[in-house]
């Protein structure tokens, strides 16, 4: 496998001074010879910047804090590089910057959004590929799950990544105590619920944590 060359440096734009005579601090990400530049949203007086070291001269307390801020960016960028490699995503200067700026963040789906989409499809299949009683059970399961989330978390919906093993165990206990479901009935509702989770996992909408 071809090795990826990676470099990150900080510099200032001396030709873009603000009214206070401060230069914007920039970062440059270079991957395999291709580079991309972006502002770090900080400025500094040029005489307090070391071009050789790519950081501020620590003659003032505020510049010590600035260097700590730049160090945190460096650590974040290096972490992103490793994340992309682990995810087997193409590592480029742009992909690293996009991840840093949150531009590649996936849209987070919610539990009831996926549940509702599933049940709507079931309604369309009612009487042909799915028994009406089964469709109704999914609707009841959705209602029970909504009630559980509201009574337990005081939320109208939850992100899929908020669903954990503990969430499912608490839901089962709630069905048996609050809804007075017998073991077999609670198991059926849990089966319906877990189908929604399997769909979300298959679509890559949530992480496997249980």
Tab-separated table of C-alpha atoms in Angstrom:
chain	number	residue	atom	x	y	z
A	1	UNK	CA	0.000	0.000	0.000
A	2	UNK	CA	1.314	3.439	-0.916
A	3	UNK	CA	2.302	5.411	2.143
A	4	UNK	CA	0.468	8.679	2.772
A	5	UNK	CA	2.676	11.695	3.425
A	6	UNK	CA	1.125	14.132	5.864
A	7	UNK	CA	2.167	17.546	7.111
A	8	UNK	CA	0.535	20.265	9.210
A	9	UNK	CA	2.001	23.706	9.794
A	10	UNK	CA	0.875	27.076	11.089
A	11	UNK	CA	1.819	30.411	9.554
A	12	UNK	CA	0.611	34.013	9.450
A	13	UNK	CA	-0.514	36.184	6.562
A	14	UNK	CA	1.590	39.284	6.975
A	15	UNK	CA	-0.158	41.004	4.054
A	16	UNK	CA	-3.618	40.739	5.660
A	17	UNK	CA	-3.181	42.801	8.809
A	18	UNK	CA	-6.273	43.981	10.669
A	19	UNK	CA	-6.805	47.456	12.149
A	20	UNK	CA	-4.722	46.512	15.182
A	21	UNK	CA	-1.808	45.483	13.001
A	22	UNK	CA	-2.387	41.795	13.749
A	23	UNK	CA	-1.983	39.065	11.149
A	24	UNK	CA	-4.401	36.143	10.810
A	25	UNK	CA	-2.989	32.766	11.791
A	26	UNK	CA	-3.480	30.062	9.175
A	27	UNK	CA	-2.988	26.324	9.119
A	28	UNK	CA	-1.815	24.375	6.097
A	29	UNK	CA	-2.637	20.695	5.713
A	30	UNK	CA	-0.592	18.847	3.102
A	31	UNK	CA	-1.323	15.267	2.071
A	32	UNK	CA	0.719	13.604	-0.667
A	33	UNK	CA	1.889	16.990	-1.895
A	34	UNK	CA	-1.615	18.465	-2.164
A	35	UNK	CA	-2.318	21.252	0.293
A	36	UNK	CA	-5.263	23.203	1.641
A	37	UNK	CA	-5.213	26.304	3.838
A	38	UNK	CA	-7.685	27.531	6.444
A	39	UNK	CA	-7.877	30.168	9.140
A	40	UNK	CA	-7.700	29.128	12.792
A	41	UNK	CA	-9.736	32.243	13.722
A	42	UNK	CA	-6.883	33.798	15.706
A	43	UNK	CA	-4.599	36.790	15.091
A	44	UNK	CA	-1.207	37.923	16.366
A	45	UNK	CA	1.214	40.821	16.013
A	46	UNK	CA	3.803	39.673	13.414
A	47	UNK	CA	6.766	40.498	15.681
A	48	UNK	CA	5.550	37.903	18.173
A	49	UNK	CA	5.353	35.074	15.637
A	50	UNK	CA	8.142	32.564	14.985
A	51	UNK	CA	7.990	31.416	11.366
A	52	UNK	CA	10.673	28.798	12.041
A	53	UNK	CA	8.721	27.166	14.867
A	54	UNK	CA	5.245	27.858	13.499
A	55	UNK	CA	4.019	29.266	16.785
A	56	UNK	CA	3.929	32.388	18.922
A	57	UNK	CA	6.891	33.660	20.910
A	58	UNK	CA	5.792	33.186	24.490
A	59	UNK	CA	6.623	36.669	25.712
A	60	UNK	CA	3.077	37.268	26.859
A	61	UNK	CA	0.681	35.045	28.793
A	62	UNK	CA	-1.918	35.347	26.063
A	63	UNK	CA	0.550	33.923	23.561
A	64	UNK	CA	1.231	30.923	25.791
A	65	UNK	CA	-2.497	30.271	25.720
A	66	UNK	CA	-2.478	30.760	21.956
A	67	UNK	CA	0.187	28.079	21.561
A	68	UNK	CA	-1.867	25.700	23.680
A	69	UNK	CA	-4.787	26.376	21.354
A	70	UNK	CA	-2.638	25.613	18.298
A	71	UNK	CA	-1.403	22.423	19.981
A	72	UNK	CA	-5.014	21.340	20.510
A	73	UNK	CA	-5.713	21.883	16.812
A	74	UNK	CA	-2.658	19.817	15.891
A	75	UNK	CA	-3.810	16.956	18.112
A	76	UNK	CA	-7.305	17.129	16.630
A	77	UNK	CA	-5.968	17.081	13.069
A	78	UNK	CA	-3.725	14.087	13.800
A	79	UNK	CA	-6.661	12.283	15.398
A	80	UNK	CA	-8.784	12.951	12.311
A	81	UNK	CA	-6.069	11.523	10.075
A	82	UNK	CA	-6.060	8.306	12.111
A	83	UNK	CA	-9.876	8.167	12.130
A	84	UNK	CA	-10.043	8.399	8.339
A	85	UNK	CA	-7.425	5.666	7.965
A	86	UNK	CA	-9.308	3.375	10.363
A	87	UNK	CA	-12.574	4.081	8.513
A	88	UNK	CA	-10.748	3.335	5.236
A	89	UNK	CA	-11.842	6.719	3.912
A	90	UNK	CA	-9.563	8.375	1.369
A	91	UNK	CA	-7.192	10.611	3.309
A	92	UNK	CA	-6.717	13.915	1.508
A	93	UNK	CA	-6.064	17.466	2.620
A	94	UNK	CA	-9.690	18.333	1.890
A	95	UNK	CA	-11.166	15.297	3.663
A	96	UNK	CA	-9.148	16.093	6.793
A	97	UNK	CA	-10.207	19.752	6.726
A	98	UNK	CA	-13.847	18.851	6.073
A	99	UNK	CA	-13.866	16.513	9.077
A	100	UNK	CA	-12.201	19.192	11.217
A	101	UNK	CA	-14.808	21.777	10.193
A	102	UNK	CA	-17.677	19.320	10.599
A	103	UNK	CA	-18.663	19.478	6.945
A	104	UNK	CA	-18.636	15.698	6.532
A	105	UNK	CA	-20.738	15.027	9.610
A	106	UNK	CA	-23.459	12.506	8.745
A	107	UNK	CA	-27.080	13.415	9.332
A	108	UNK	CA	-28.121	11.809	12.597
A	109	UNK	CA	-31.346	9.855	12.338
A	110	UNK	CA	-33.772	9.562	15.218
A	111	UNK	CA	-35.450	6.459	16.584
A	112	UNK	CA	-39.035	7.463	15.864
A	113	UNK	CA	-38.178	8.844	12.447
A	114	UNK	CA	-36.963	5.392	11.388
A	115	UNK	CA	-39.790	3.660	13.266
A	116	UNK	CA	-42.382	5.822	11.475
A	117	UNK	CA	-40.845	5.178	8.047
A	118	UNK	CA	-40.910	1.438	8.729
A	119	UNK	CA	-44.538	1.475	9.876
A	120	UNK	CA	-45.644	3.529	6.877
A	121	UNK	CA	-44.207	0.836	4.603
A	122	UNK	CA	-46.010	-1.820	6.637
A	123	UNK	CA	-49.316	-0.011	6.074
A	124	UNK	CA	-48.729	-0.166	2.322
A	125	UNK	CA	-48.152	-3.928	2.584
A	126	UNK	CA	-51.184	-4.530	4.791
A	127	UNK	CA	-53.447	-7.230	3.421
A	128	UNK	CA	-50.918	-8.401	0.833
A	129	UNK	CA	-47.479	-9.214	2.259
A	130	UNK	CA	-48.337	-8.392	5.858
A	131	UNK	CA	-51.297	-9.233	8.062
A	132	UNK	CA	-53.298	-6.232	9.322
A	133	UNK	CA	-52.832	-7.503	12.879
A	134	UNK	CA	-49.054	-7.342	12.438
A	135	UNK	CA	-49.286	-3.798	11.103
A	136	UNK	CA	-51.353	-2.798	14.119
A	137	UNK	CA	-48.871	-4.415	16.489
A	138	UNK	CA	-46.077	-2.280	15.017
A	139	UNK	CA	-48.226	0.812	15.542
A	140	UNK	CA	-48.860	-0.181	19.145
A	141	UNK	CA	-45.162	-0.886	19.590
A	142	UNK	CA	-44.335	2.590	18.298
A	143	UNK	CA	-46.835	4.157	20.693
A	144	UNK	CA	-45.465	2.220	23.650
A	145	UNK	CA	-41.914	3.218	22.763
A	146	UNK	CA	-42.917	6.884	22.475
A	147	UNK	CA	-44.614	6.701	25.875
A	148	UNK	CA	-41.557	5.044	27.407
A	149	UNK	CA	-39.169	7.681	26.051
A	150	UNK	CA	-41.396	10.514	27.201
A	151	UNK	CA	-41.968	9.126	30.691
A	152	UNK	CA	-38.339	8.094	31.164
A	153	UNK	CA	-36.350	10.804	29.384
A	154	UNK	CA	-38.966	13.549	28.947
A	155	UNK	CA	-38.153	13.657	25.246
A	156	UNK	CA	-40.347	13.361	22.180
A	157	UNK	CA	-37.609	11.499	20.299
A	158	UNK	CA	-34.031	10.251	20.743
A	159	UNK	CA	-31.065	9.904	18.426
A	160	UNK	CA	-30.349	6.344	17.339
A	161	UNK	CA	-26.925	6.515	18.983
A	162	UNK	CA	-28.653	7.146	22.308
A	163	UNK	CA	-30.177	3.666	22.189
A	164	UNK	CA	-28.078	1.321	24.314
A	165	UNK	CA	-28.406	-2.084	25.932
A	166	UNK	CA	-29.536	-0.322	29.105
A	167	UNK	CA	-32.197	1.525	27.090
A	168	UNK	CA	-33.618	-1.794	25.875
A	169	UNK	CA	-33.493	-3.388	29.317
A	170	UNK	CA	-35.269	-0.388	30.822
A	171	UNK	CA	-37.866	-0.504	28.051
A	172	UNK	CA	-38.570	-4.176	28.737
A	173	UNK	CA	-38.947	-3.483	32.456
A	174	UNK	CA	-41.266	-0.542	31.687
A	175	UNK	CA	-43.468	-2.694	29.448
A	176	UNK	CA	-43.884	-5.260	32.207
A	177	UNK	CA	-44.443	-2.803	35.048
A	178	UNK	CA	-46.129	0.259	33.553
A	179	UNK	CA	-48.053	-1.442	30.729
A	180	UNK	CA	-48.569	-4.663	32.712
A	181	UNK	CA	-47.511	-6.753	29.709
A	182	UNK	CA	-46.983	-10.441	30.334
A	183	UNK	CA	-43.641	-11.941	29.329
A	184	UNK	CA	-44.822	-13.125	25.896
A	185	UNK	CA	-46.475	-9.805	25.011
A	186	UNK	CA	-43.450	-7.789	26.134
A	187	UNK	CA	-41.226	-10.079	24.074
A	188	UNK	CA	-43.317	-9.404	20.952
A	189	UNK	CA	-43.050	-5.639	21.410
A	190	UNK	CA	-39.312	-5.928	21.976
A	191	UNK	CA	-39.021	-8.007	18.813
A	192	UNK	CA	-40.760	-5.223	16.882
A	193	UNK	CA	-38.487	-2.634	18.456
A	194	UNK	CA	-35.314	-4.608	17.736
A	195	UNK	CA	-36.297	-4.900	14.083
A	196	UNK	CA	-36.091	-1.106	13.867
A	197	UNK	CA	-32.652	-1.253	15.465
A	198	UNK	CA	-31.507	-3.898	12.956
A	199	UNK	CA	-32.669	-1.668	10.096
A	200	UNK	CA	-30.723	1.271	11.542
A	201	UNK	CA	-27.592	-0.854	11.970
A	202	UNK	CA	-27.853	-2.228	8.430
A	203	UNK	CA	-28.170	1.310	7.053
A	204	UNK	CA	-25.167	2.486	9.056
A	205	UNK	CA	-27.283	5.012	10.966
A	206	UNK	CA	-26.064	3.918	14.371
A	207	UNK	CA	-22.986	2.366	15.919
A	208	UNK	CA	-22.980	-1.176	17.231
A	209	UNK	CA	-22.633	-0.897	21.008
A	210	UNK	CA	-24.545	-3.935	22.212
